[in-house]
């Protein structure tokens, strides 16, 4: 247990003036009584949760989805989501972690295993019987949208296979692809490489592992720390050498930048150097664009595109750079969602007891997409679990903004999700 | 005029008085307690809640230390539910190094039987991560954290069950002194109900002066001299617990060297300043500063943490003026038999002491009463747990746990301290209450970060609805069976306060003859002012921001400064209304003696 | 580069952003979190109690304002002419019409409305959302104040009793809370969202009809719909057959949140994004030197990693007072403006911060202090411009206690608009 981190929430809880703005904006509290709201579960309950208690006094904090909308709206700067994450870790340390949560926390491992024999794994995971079993035995919601392993193999395999075709350049960036791109959506990585190379950057794809967020949000702090340490070891050299490390999944980059260092009390030089080198891809592109170093030779894309900036993206507090870049594409009518959260919030929506809550939370977003009219054929969002959730809720395909940009360069087919050359 | 006859009349509703009434009732005496305000209004309601192990006195006052550890072990059984078993550390900070106090301390503890063990600093820091990492030694002793409000209620509850009568908001106007064959006898007291104005004469065989800091004044009514030097002690409560163990500095006792976790807060105390009167007590800026400075030595960063509130209590320091060889029980607590001292019969004064030894003080007092009344009845309080003790020690998370277990989140009135509507309604129905301040003591209403910002209005709204339904018990003499069965232990426990329909109206509370001072606007104003009283000495930073939100609510939104009835006052309105704003910073005055 | 960065998303910041954006400027609003509008009644108080007569409510705010600025020339209202104040309020009213949340004043022009507070006091208000304005205490219809059993933020008996003491005809009634929600733990926002549901509000309307007598009007807690507010009110009035009005509640303020959300949408249409969760932690600036004012190059907000620089030609500081976080204080008595360390009029000595008594009619000096600006809302030190490209509006301005004098929203709106105009007119 990270005792120090447990205590270090103190200064932040002292900021709470009990105004309940967070409770009023919390997407989970607005649809269920099972979560008593961020103020209640966070700074308020924290005064009753201290070391040396007979047992964790409360468990409803487990219904916090970790979306961080509370942090975003709090007028006094209480780090509510962090208080909740720590309370959950405390509970996990005390009471153990259900097997289901251990599974969901290890998406990297699952990704690896499935990638050995994708068709078999897909059948194994997606057939009716196993979904029923997963629901009944593990509590993985039967109706949630689980990823599929692609036929063509992992992103790593593609990088290796195409290494001779990759651009070599003095301008280099390091790509942190994360588990989703590695095992389930290699095309996101392909689109990213295409966009970066189009702008004259050589893309380095170093060994890396899961950022540890699923473990953090399931309260497995010790395990998450191992993942984080591994990443620091593997990546900090690049950071020291002055490379920007860019990622396409905002929740992963958020973890490397802030969540892991904060929650795990990793304030050493290595973690900090890595933190300061990590960028969300559009945060990075926006900087290049502002410096005049980003190509805008876009072909028009004539469509209405509802775009949702994931809650975990907003937690970066860098605005909505993907939206700003998408708006540069001719004829693309980007509609900005003000919905608070899609509901999935990482692994939250996969849990049987939370799936309906996740869908109810997502309704605000699904309704937003619906009112954009029948002409809408796809949506866009930055995080894979959000896209899967939006697809589940709207029945429309959802794309990463980098796919849209790659398509606007003429490098990528949005339908087939394949590079065009 | 109403007349009552009793064997024992106890004056004063603090720890001492409630202890005496409990002991006397258990020994079968017909007993009445009168208190001019609510129970624990005085010093008992204003201490830092430390259940002493005796460690603090181990070097300076071995006898006192021995009493503490013995009483500590007794109260853990008789008042278990009023105690949190926090344990206690005596720490040697860098400022405390350089003498042999730690050795003396250990020897002192061993001599009087205080369990004391030195633990590794690393172990102490693991348990208390915010503790100053530069401490060099740590000793663990069985200190605890006590809820003096609940304990008084529980003690009185036990006394009631044994037949005692408790009359709060009854002030003594006069002691009735008669001459009998050349001797002066105190035979009774004239009191009045400060709410209704009703006058009552209470005749008693013996009268116990347990008026604490006011006992000199009361003794004077009998023609006796009791010199009390009121010594003000200022305490500062922080917004949340910085430690979960009582932390004492391992050095000769002085100002600001104890940090006590108490429910959701921690309290640092105290200063010690002789004052002319027990109230009003102004808190000087240097006192607050000193507490923060001393806190900083225990927990680095202390002075940057959010301060919730400050208050002061008075230690009734007894100064012996009588040289005729009295029979003081100890040097610390003073039981004065005025028949021996001044030849005034039927009148005892019990004063001094500390909360931890209140039961012992009561025992000594009632032993003397037995002597006076010519009867031998053994004391049983040490072996008779009060109702509720069977619940065991409380723990800080219990309300959070209860609220979640019973799904009472929607019922919360005071969200900071997790007070439910039903807790409030029960407290009002079962326990006489005049102001929201009384309910604060009963259920912790308004004691959290927002200091009444949200709950004042809600509580007033609810009480007003109860009043309309005839459900607020205003009768200070109510001794109905219902009240007697009411277990004071339930006051603070959401789990024991599950929703009942109070709007049906039992009508017993409010009879046509008993005039009521109920006025919602007055309640609002009084409680907001009461909270203001305690925050002004520490109003800066986050607490100032909070206060401004409270202003927005009560001025801009509610407009309560322009409500009707602004001429009304309650018997305690004046008590809240004195200038508590910080004066210019003056350094601490030099201590005399 | 942007034309304007507004720091703070309260009424003054949003009105400044709106004014500037309407004039064609590119504007971004950044804010640490949400505030002010979410706490208050959602009304616009212009001047409820004049500082020289705090016990008597102001009837005619513009007459009182004229006196106020003569007596207190440094008052923020003193920076504007009476016409400018009127025009500012009028443009706010027009904006509220546009966004579908119309605000109304007294039928007789220039008068304050008197509306029931949640404690039953008469609140002097200049403009109120349509849904509150029917609570006008000068109207003759008796009031039926309806509450919900178990709701912790609304107490009809208290309101009714206090209204009665002030000579108003009112009675109370209760409905079960289950009529509005199935939840056991719902705050006012959740209740308002529940009444967006057609079936629920229809049920409520039918129940109200059973309770009300002909000729009465119905006062309810301000939970009458969130996104479909106007439809909810219309439905309830149709079903009950009488006028229906809202009485504000403890924070969170549903009327305030409605206003915030509607303003946010309107600003988004104008291309102005409110970037919540962006706390400004520092600024790049040059100091005043040799008679030349300094200037701001960027303001820097905290992100998950590296600082985020916001560059603009101009900056508007609308961070509010002590409550909004515009200035902060510590136990040594130090008070500071949190972003640019602008000079404050607040006494740097705790012994001078407070008057005795929570409800002191003179208010507390610390809440009266703030930033001094010139007549175009630029901060000055001893009359000299501090930064060439910094403006200040709202409750951070010195020489008024807007909560005490009940000018909170009015002064925020008119100073915000004025600052926005000053920037647009550069």
PDB file of N, CA, C and O in Angstrom, chain A residues 19-21 23-25 29-30 32-33 72-77 254 257-258 275-276 278-279 283 286 316-319 323 336, chain C residues 32-35 38-39 183-185 187 189-190 193 251-252 257 260 264 268 273 275-278 302-306 308 323:
ATOM      1  N   UNK A  19     -19.524  22.839  -2.090  1.00  0.00           N
ATOM      2  CA  UNK A  19     -20.532  23.545  -2.889  1.00  0.00           C
ATOM      3  C   UNK A  19     -21.364  22.616  -3.761  1.00  0.00           C
ATOM      4  O   UNK A  19     -22.380  23.021  -4.309  1.00  0.00           O
ATOM      5  N   UNK A  20     -20.891  21.362  -3.948  1.00  0.00           N
ATOM      6  CA  UNK A  20     -21.672  20.371  -4.681  1.00  0.00           C
ATOM      7  C   UNK A  20     -21.735  20.586  -6.187  1.00  0.00           C
ATOM      8  O   UNK A  20     -22.542  19.955  -6.866  1.00  0.00           O
ATOM      9  N   UNK A  21     -20.898  21.465  -6.720  1.00  0.00           N
ATOM     10  CA  UNK A  21     -20.848  21.592  -8.181  1.00  0.00           C
ATOM     11  C   UNK A  21     -20.446  20.255  -8.794  1.00  0.00           C
ATOM     12  O   UNK A  21     -21.024  19.799  -9.783  1.00  0.00           O
ATOM     13  N   UNK A  23     -20.925  17.253  -7.713  1.00  0.00           N
ATOM     14  CA  UNK A  23     -22.022  16.285  -7.665  1.00  0.00           C
ATOM     15  C   UNK A  23     -23.027  16.573  -8.777  1.00  0.00           C
ATOM     16  O   UNK A  23     -23.604  15.670  -9.368  1.00  0.00           O
ATOM     17  N   UNK A  24     -23.215  17.866  -9.052  1.00  0.00           N
ATOM     18  CA  UNK A  24     -24.188  18.247 -10.071  1.00  0.00           C
ATOM     19  C   UNK A  24     -23.718  17.899 -11.478  1.00  0.00           C
ATOM     20  O   UNK A  24     -24.528  17.752 -12.375  1.00  0.00           O
ATOM     21  N   UNK A  25     -22.410  17.797 -11.679  1.00  0.00           N
ATOM     22  CA  UNK A  25     -21.897  17.488 -13.010  1.00  0.00           C
ATOM     23  C   UNK A  25     -21.445  16.041 -13.146  1.00  0.00           C
ATOM     24  O   UNK A  25     -21.128  15.604 -14.250  1.00  0.00           O
ATOM     25  N   UNK A  29     -23.271  10.018 -10.856  1.00  0.00           N
ATOM     26  CA  UNK A  29     -24.259  10.356  -9.826  1.00  0.00           C
ATOM     27  C   UNK A  29     -25.561  10.830 -10.456  1.00  0.00           C
ATOM     28  O   UNK A  29     -26.616  10.752  -9.830  1.00  0.00           O
ATOM     29  N   UNK A  30     -25.498  11.334 -11.685  1.00  0.00           N
ATOM     30  CA  UNK A  30     -26.752  11.825 -12.252  1.00  0.00           C
ATOM     31  C   UNK A  30     -27.625  10.681 -12.752  1.00  0.00           C
ATOM     32  O   UNK A  30     -28.793  10.898 -13.034  1.00  0.00           O
ATOM     33  N   UNK A  32     -27.449   7.291 -11.152  1.00  0.00           N
ATOM     34  CA  UNK A  32     -27.636   6.191 -10.195  1.00  0.00           C
ATOM     35  C   UNK A  32     -27.416   6.637  -8.756  1.00  0.00           C
ATOM     36  O   UNK A  32     -26.635   7.553  -8.493  1.00  0.00           O
ATOM     37  N   UNK A  33     -28.101   5.964  -7.852  1.00  0.00           N
ATOM     38  CA  UNK A  33     -27.891   6.182  -6.421  1.00  0.00           C
ATOM     39  C   UNK A  33     -26.710   5.378  -5.887  1.00  0.00           C
ATOM     40  O   UNK A  33     -26.292   5.559  -4.759  1.00  0.00           O
ATOM     41  N   UNK A  72     -12.521  18.587 -13.262  1.00  0.00           N
ATOM     42  CA  UNK A  72     -12.637  19.618 -14.288  1.00  0.00           C
ATOM     43  C   UNK A  72     -13.526  20.770 -13.823  1.00  0.00           C
ATOM     44  O   UNK A  72     -13.242  21.930 -14.100  1.00  0.00           O
ATOM     45  N   UNK A  73     -14.587  20.458 -13.112  1.00  0.00           N
ATOM     46  CA  UNK A  73     -15.536  21.519 -12.744  1.00  0.00           C
ATOM     47  C   UNK A  73     -15.282  22.102 -11.356  1.00  0.00           C
ATOM     48  O   UNK A  73     -15.802  23.168 -11.036  1.00  0.00           O
ATOM     49  N   UNK A  74     -14.480  21.436 -10.537  1.00  0.00           N
ATOM     50  CA  UNK A  74     -14.287  21.918  -9.163  1.00  0.00           C
ATOM     51  C   UNK A  74     -13.675  23.308  -9.156  1.00  0.00           C
ATOM     52  O   UNK A  74     -12.616  23.524  -9.731  1.00  0.00           O
ATOM     53  N   UNK A  75     -14.336  24.266  -8.519  1.00  0.00           N
ATOM     54  CA  UNK A  75     -13.810  25.633  -8.521  1.00  0.00           C
ATOM     55  C   UNK A  75     -12.624  25.838  -7.588  1.00  0.00           C
ATOM     56  O   UNK A  75     -11.967  26.865  -7.664  1.00  0.00           O
ATOM     57  N   UNK A  76     -12.351  24.874  -6.712  1.00  0.00           N
ATOM     58  CA  UNK A  76     -11.297  25.124  -5.735  1.00  0.00           C
ATOM     59  C   UNK A  76     -10.108  24.193  -5.882  1.00  0.00           C
ATOM     60  O   UNK A  76      -9.176  24.265  -5.088  1.00  0.00           O
ATOM     61  N   UNK A  77     -10.146  23.304  -6.881  1.00  0.00           N
ATOM     62  CA  UNK A  77      -8.956  22.504  -7.156  1.00  0.00           C
ATOM     63  C   UNK A  77      -8.814  21.243  -6.327  1.00  0.00           C
ATOM     64  O   UNK A  77      -7.696  20.796  -6.098  1.00  0.00           O
ATOM     65  N   UNK A 254      -2.106  10.208 -20.391  1.00  0.00           N
ATOM     66  CA  UNK A 254      -2.431  10.852 -19.112  1.00  0.00           C
ATOM     67  C   UNK A 254      -1.784  10.086 -17.960  1.00  0.00           C
ATOM     68  O   UNK A 254      -1.279  10.680 -17.005  1.00  0.00           O
ATOM     69  N   UNK A 257       1.917  10.798 -17.942  1.00  0.00           N
ATOM     70  CA  UNK A 257       2.205  12.174 -17.557  1.00  0.00           C
ATOM     71  C   UNK A 257       1.880  12.435 -16.088  1.00  0.00           C
ATOM     72  O   UNK A 257       2.631  13.080 -15.385  1.00  0.00           O
ATOM     73  N   UNK A 258       0.713  11.991 -15.659  1.00  0.00           N
ATOM     74  CA  UNK A 258       0.215  12.497 -14.383  1.00  0.00           C
ATOM     75  C   UNK A 258      -0.308  11.446 -13.414  1.00  0.00           C
ATOM     76  O   UNK A 258       0.025  11.461 -12.234  1.00  0.00           O
ATOM     77  N   UNK A 275       7.561  12.082 -17.953  1.00  0.00           N
ATOM     78  CA  UNK A 275       6.316  12.857 -17.919  1.00  0.00           C
ATOM     79  C   UNK A 275       6.407  14.066 -18.849  1.00  0.00           C
ATOM     80  O   UNK A 275       5.511  14.321 -19.645  1.00  0.00           O
ATOM     81  N   UNK A 276       7.514  14.789 -18.761  1.00  0.00           N
ATOM     82  CA  UNK A 276       7.623  16.033 -19.505  1.00  0.00           C
ATOM     83  C   UNK A 276       7.884  15.814 -20.996  1.00  0.00           C
ATOM     84  O   UNK A 276       7.781  16.735 -21.792  1.00  0.00           O
ATOM     85  N   UNK A 278       6.227  13.336 -22.702  1.00  0.00           N
ATOM     86  CA  UNK A 278       5.070  12.655 -23.300  1.00  0.00           C
ATOM     87  C   UNK A 278       4.038  13.671 -23.792  1.00  0.00           C
ATOM     88  O   UNK A 278       3.736  14.652 -23.101  1.00  0.00           O
ATOM     89  N   UNK A 279       3.520  13.409 -24.960  1.00  0.00           N
ATOM     90  CA  UNK A 279       2.492  14.265 -25.555  1.00  0.00           C
ATOM     91  C   UNK A 279       1.346  13.415 -26.061  1.00  0.00           C
ATOM     92  O   UNK A 279       1.567  12.332 -26.596  1.00  0.00           O
ATOM     93  N   UNK A 283      -2.051  17.199 -29.216  1.00  0.00           N
ATOM     94  CA  UNK A 283      -1.406  18.257 -28.443  1.00  0.00           C
ATOM     95  C   UNK A 283      -0.079  18.607 -29.127  1.00  0.00           C
ATOM     96  O   UNK A 283       0.271  19.779 -29.294  1.00  0.00           O
ATOM     97  N   UNK A 286      -0.731  20.207 -32.632  1.00  0.00           N
ATOM     98  CA  UNK A 286      -1.147  21.607 -32.518  1.00  0.00           C
ATOM     99  C   UNK A 286       0.073  22.517 -32.364  1.00  0.00           C
ATOM    100  O   UNK A 286       0.140  23.590 -32.961  1.00  0.00           O
ATOM    101  N   UNK A 316      -6.286  16.096 -19.445  1.00  0.00           N
ATOM    102  CA  UNK A 316      -4.947  16.636 -19.735  1.00  0.00           C
ATOM    103  C   UNK A 316      -4.904  18.155 -19.549  1.00  0.00           C
ATOM    104  O   UNK A 316      -3.841  18.725 -19.434  1.00  0.00           O
ATOM    105  N   UNK A 317      -6.080  18.784 -19.593  1.00  0.00           N
ATOM    106  CA  UNK A 317      -6.191  20.245 -19.488  1.00  0.00           C
ATOM    107  C   UNK A 317      -5.385  20.954 -20.578  1.00  0.00           C
ATOM    108  O   UNK A 317      -4.689  21.933 -20.314  1.00  0.00           O
ATOM    109  N   UNK A 318      -5.467  20.411 -21.804  1.00  0.00           N
ATOM    110  CA  UNK A 318      -4.803  21.073 -22.924  1.00  0.00           C
ATOM    111  C   UNK A 318      -5.831  21.566 -23.944  1.00  0.00           C
ATOM    112  O   UNK A 318      -5.485  21.910 -25.063  1.00  0.00           O
ATOM    113  N   UNK A 319      -7.090  21.620 -23.529  1.00  0.00           N
ATOM    114  CA  UNK A 319      -8.131  22.024 -24.464  1.00  0.00           C
ATOM    115  C   UNK A 319      -8.533  20.834 -25.335  1.00  0.00           C
ATOM    116  O   UNK A 319      -8.457  19.687 -24.899  1.00  0.00           O
ATOM    117  N   UNK A 323      -9.812  18.556 -31.997  1.00  0.00           N
ATOM    118  CA  UNK A 323     -10.906  19.307 -32.616  1.00  0.00           C
ATOM    119  C   UNK A 323     -10.355  20.465 -33.441  1.00  0.00           C
ATOM    120  O   UNK A 323     -10.782  20.703 -34.572  1.00  0.00           O
ATOM    121  N   UNK A 336     -18.997  19.549 -32.102  1.00  0.00           N
ATOM    122  CA  UNK A 336     -18.350  19.302 -30.818  1.00  0.00           C
ATOM    123  C   UNK A 336     -19.353  18.841 -29.767  1.00  0.00           C
ATOM    124  O   UNK A 336     -20.339  19.515 -29.489  1.00  0.00           O
TER     125      UNK A 336
ATOM    126  N   UNK C  32     -10.457  27.771 -13.879  1.00  0.00           N
ATOM    127  CA  UNK C  32     -10.006  26.689 -13.006  1.00  0.00           C
ATOM    128  C   UNK C  32     -11.129  25.687 -12.783  1.00  0.00           C
ATOM    129  O   UNK C  32     -10.924  24.485 -12.768  1.00  0.00           O
ATOM    130  N   UNK C  33     -12.313  26.204 -12.580  1.00  0.00           N
ATOM    131  CA  UNK C  33     -13.482  25.352 -12.368  1.00  0.00           C
ATOM    132  C   UNK C  33     -14.702  26.237 -12.515  1.00  0.00           C
ATOM    133  O   UNK C  33     -14.592  27.416 -12.813  1.00  0.00           O
ATOM    134  N   UNK C  34     -15.854  25.636 -12.283  1.00  0.00           N
ATOM    135  CA  UNK C  34     -17.070  26.442 -12.425  1.00  0.00           C
ATOM    136  C   UNK C  34     -17.336  27.167 -11.119  1.00  0.00           C
ATOM    137  O   UNK C  34     -16.814  26.820 -10.079  1.00  0.00           O
ATOM    138  N   UNK C  35     -18.153  28.182 -11.185  1.00  0.00           N
ATOM    139  CA  UNK C  35     -18.375  28.910  -9.939  1.00  0.00           C
ATOM    140  C   UNK C  35     -19.602  29.780  -9.964  1.00  0.00           C
ATOM    141  O   UNK C  35     -20.609  29.438 -10.572  1.00  0.00           O
ATOM    142  N   UNK C  38     -23.284  28.987 -10.212  1.00  0.00           N
ATOM    143  CA  UNK C  38     -23.772  27.716  -9.680  1.00  0.00           C
ATOM    144  C   UNK C  38     -24.193  27.815  -8.217  1.00  0.00           C
ATOM    145  O   UNK C  38     -24.731  26.883  -7.664  1.00  0.00           O
ATOM    146  N   UNK C  39     -23.901  28.942  -7.598  1.00  0.00           N
ATOM    147  CA  UNK C  39     -24.164  29.070  -6.169  1.00  0.00           C
ATOM    148  C   UNK C  39     -25.349  29.963  -5.836  1.00  0.00           C
ATOM    149  O   UNK C  39     -26.021  29.769  -4.839  1.00  0.00           O
ATOM    150  N   UNK C 183     -35.350   8.213  -6.831  1.00  0.00           N
ATOM    151  CA  UNK C 183     -34.057   8.083  -6.184  1.00  0.00           C
ATOM    152  C   UNK C 183     -34.158   8.379  -4.697  1.00  0.00           C
ATOM    153  O   UNK C 183     -35.016   9.136  -4.258  1.00  0.00           O
ATOM    154  N   UNK C 184     -33.240   7.793  -3.936  1.00  0.00           N
ATOM    155  CA  UNK C 184     -33.213   8.086  -2.511  1.00  0.00           C
ATOM    156  C   UNK C 184     -32.218   9.196  -2.210  1.00  0.00           C
ATOM    157  O   UNK C 184     -32.180   9.723  -1.118  1.00  0.00           O
ATOM    158  N   UNK C 185     -31.378   9.516  -3.156  1.00  0.00           N
ATOM    159  CA  UNK C 185     -30.361  10.536  -2.922  1.00  0.00           C
ATOM    160  C   UNK C 185     -30.261  11.413  -4.160  1.00  0.00           C
ATOM    161  O   UNK C 185     -29.492  11.140  -5.070  1.00  0.00           O
ATOM    162  N   UNK C 187     -29.974  15.443  -5.561  1.00  0.00           N
ATOM    163  CA  UNK C 187     -29.865  16.864  -5.240  1.00  0.00           C
ATOM    164  C   UNK C 187     -30.744  17.668  -6.195  1.00  0.00           C
ATOM    165  O   UNK C 187     -31.451  17.113  -7.041  1.00  0.00           O
ATOM    166  N   UNK C 189     -30.202  19.419  -8.744  1.00  0.00           N
ATOM    167  CA  UNK C 189     -29.945  19.237 -10.173  1.00  0.00           C
ATOM    168  C   UNK C 189     -30.561  17.928 -10.662  1.00  0.00           C
ATOM    169  O   UNK C 189     -31.204  17.887 -11.718  1.00  0.00           O
ATOM    170  N   UNK C 190     -30.390  16.880  -9.872  1.00  0.00           N
ATOM    171  CA  UNK C 190     -30.976  15.603 -10.260  1.00  0.00           C
ATOM    172  C   UNK C 190     -32.501  15.698 -10.316  1.00  0.00           C
ATOM    173  O   UNK C 190     -33.140  15.110 -11.193  1.00  0.00           O
ATOM    174  N   UNK C 193     -33.462  17.497 -13.451  1.00  0.00           N
ATOM    175  CA  UNK C 193     -33.324  16.606 -14.608  1.00  0.00           C
ATOM    176  C   UNK C 193     -34.481  15.605 -14.649  1.00  0.00           C
ATOM    177  O   UNK C 193     -34.974  15.270 -15.728  1.00  0.00           O
ATOM    178  N   UNK C 251     -27.259  26.011  -2.807  1.00  0.00           N
ATOM    179  CA  UNK C 251     -26.452  25.496  -3.922  1.00  0.00           C
ATOM    180  C   UNK C 251     -26.468  23.964  -3.927  1.00  0.00           C
ATOM    181  O   UNK C 251     -26.536  23.371  -2.836  1.00  0.00           O
ATOM    182  N   UNK C 252     -26.373  23.334  -5.077  1.00  0.00           N
ATOM    183  CA  UNK C 252     -26.214  23.893  -6.413  1.00  0.00           C
ATOM    184  C   UNK C 252     -27.492  24.557  -6.921  1.00  0.00           C
ATOM    185  O   UNK C 252     -28.589  24.064  -6.692  1.00  0.00           O
ATOM    186  N   UNK C 257     -27.317  27.177 -13.072  1.00  0.00           N
ATOM    187  CA  UNK C 257     -26.726  26.207 -13.999  1.00  0.00           C
ATOM    188  C   UNK C 257     -27.390  26.314 -15.372  1.00  0.00           C
ATOM    189  O   UNK C 257     -26.728  26.237 -16.401  1.00  0.00           O
ATOM    190  N   UNK C 260     -25.779  29.233 -16.970  1.00  0.00           N
ATOM    191  CA  UNK C 260     -24.408  28.930 -17.379  1.00  0.00           C
ATOM    192  C   UNK C 260     -24.391  28.094 -18.649  1.00  0.00           C
ATOM    193  O   UNK C 260     -23.664  28.394 -19.601  1.00  0.00           O
ATOM    194  N   UNK C 264     -22.969  29.137 -22.251  1.00  0.00           N
ATOM    195  CA  UNK C 264     -21.881  28.340 -22.816  1.00  0.00           C
ATOM    196  C   UNK C 264     -22.205  27.944 -24.261  1.00  0.00           C
ATOM    197  O   UNK C 264     -21.363  28.056 -25.149  1.00  0.00           O
ATOM    198  N   UNK C 268     -20.255  29.095 -27.635  1.00  0.00           N
ATOM    199  CA  UNK C 268     -19.701  28.104 -28.546  1.00  0.00           C
ATOM    200  C   UNK C 268     -20.118  28.413 -29.980  1.00  0.00           C
ATOM    201  O   UNK C 268     -19.319  28.299 -30.911  1.00  0.00           O
ATOM    202  N   UNK C 273     -14.747  28.902 -26.823  1.00  0.00           N
ATOM    203  CA  UNK C 273     -14.827  27.724 -25.990  1.00  0.00           C
ATOM    204  C   UNK C 273     -14.467  28.073 -24.549  1.00  0.00           C
ATOM    205  O   UNK C 273     -13.548  28.845 -24.306  1.00  0.00           O
ATOM    206  N   UNK C 275     -12.852  26.679 -21.506  1.00  0.00           N
ATOM    207  CA  UNK C 275     -11.945  25.575 -21.188  1.00  0.00           C
ATOM    208  C   UNK C 275     -11.910  25.387 -19.681  1.00  0.00           C
ATOM    209  O   UNK C 275     -11.116  26.017 -18.980  1.00  0.00           O
ATOM    210  N   UNK C 276     -12.791  24.511 -19.203  1.00  0.00           N
ATOM    211  CA  UNK C 276     -12.861  24.296 -17.757  1.00  0.00           C
ATOM    212  C   UNK C 276     -11.690  23.444 -17.298  1.00  0.00           C
ATOM    213  O   UNK C 276     -11.140  22.661 -18.066  1.00  0.00           O
ATOM    214  N   UNK C 277     -11.333  23.608 -16.060  1.00  0.00           N
ATOM    215  CA  UNK C 277     -10.259  22.798 -15.487  1.00  0.00           C
ATOM    216  C   UNK C 277      -8.876  23.330 -15.802  1.00  0.00           C
ATOM    217  O   UNK C 277      -7.884  22.669 -15.553  1.00  0.00           O
ATOM    218  N   UNK C 278      -8.797  24.522 -16.412  1.00  0.00           N
ATOM    219  CA  UNK C 278      -7.483  25.093 -16.707  1.00  0.00           C
ATOM    220  C   UNK C 278      -7.162  26.167 -15.685  1.00  0.00           C
ATOM    221  O   UNK C 278      -7.665  27.280 -15.743  1.00  0.00           O
ATOM    222  N   UNK C 302      -1.851  25.139 -15.887  1.00  0.00           N
ATOM    223  CA  UNK C 302      -1.296  23.824 -15.573  1.00  0.00           C
ATOM    224  C   UNK C 302      -1.970  22.776 -16.441  1.00  0.00           C
ATOM    225  O   UNK C 302      -3.163  22.858 -16.724  1.00  0.00           O
ATOM    226  N   UNK C 303      -1.217  21.800 -16.901  1.00  0.00           N
ATOM    227  CA  UNK C 303      -1.799  20.664 -17.610  1.00  0.00           C
ATOM    228  C   UNK C 303      -1.325  19.404 -16.900  1.00  0.00           C
ATOM    229  O   UNK C 303      -0.692  19.472 -15.852  1.00  0.00           O
ATOM    230  N   UNK C 304      -1.577  18.263 -17.540  1.00  0.00           N
ATOM    231  CA  UNK C 304      -1.114  17.005 -16.958  1.00  0.00           C
ATOM    232  C   UNK C 304       0.411  16.920 -16.975  1.00  0.00           C
ATOM    233  O   UNK C 304       0.978  16.099 -16.291  1.00  0.00           O
ATOM    234  N   UNK C 305       1.075  17.748 -17.779  1.00  0.00           N
ATOM    235  CA  UNK C 305       2.547  17.734 -17.779  1.00  0.00           C
ATOM    236  C   UNK C 305       3.085  19.151 -17.923  1.00  0.00           C
ATOM    237  O   UNK C 305       3.093  19.917 -16.976  1.00  0.00           O
ATOM    238  N   UNK C 306       3.481  19.521 -19.136  1.00  0.00           N
ATOM    239  CA  UNK C 306       4.134  20.817 -19.345  1.00  0.00           C
ATOM    240  C   UNK C 306       3.123  21.949 -19.260  1.00  0.00           C
ATOM    241  O   UNK C 306       1.929  21.749 -19.483  1.00  0.00           O
ATOM    242  N   UNK C 308       0.912  25.134 -20.239  1.00  0.00           N
ATOM    243  CA  UNK C 308       0.227  25.493 -21.487  1.00  0.00           C
ATOM    244  C   UNK C 308       0.162  27.016 -21.554  1.00  0.00           C
ATOM    245  O   UNK C 308      -0.435  27.649 -20.694  1.00  0.00           O
ATOM    246  N   UNK C 323     -14.123  34.384  -2.767  1.00  0.00           N
ATOM    247  CA  UNK C 323     -14.846  33.145  -3.032  1.00  0.00           C
ATOM    248  C   UNK C 323     -14.476  32.564  -4.392  1.00  0.00           C
ATOM    249  O   UNK C 323     -14.225  31.375  -4.531  1.00  0.00           O
TER     250      UNK C 323
END
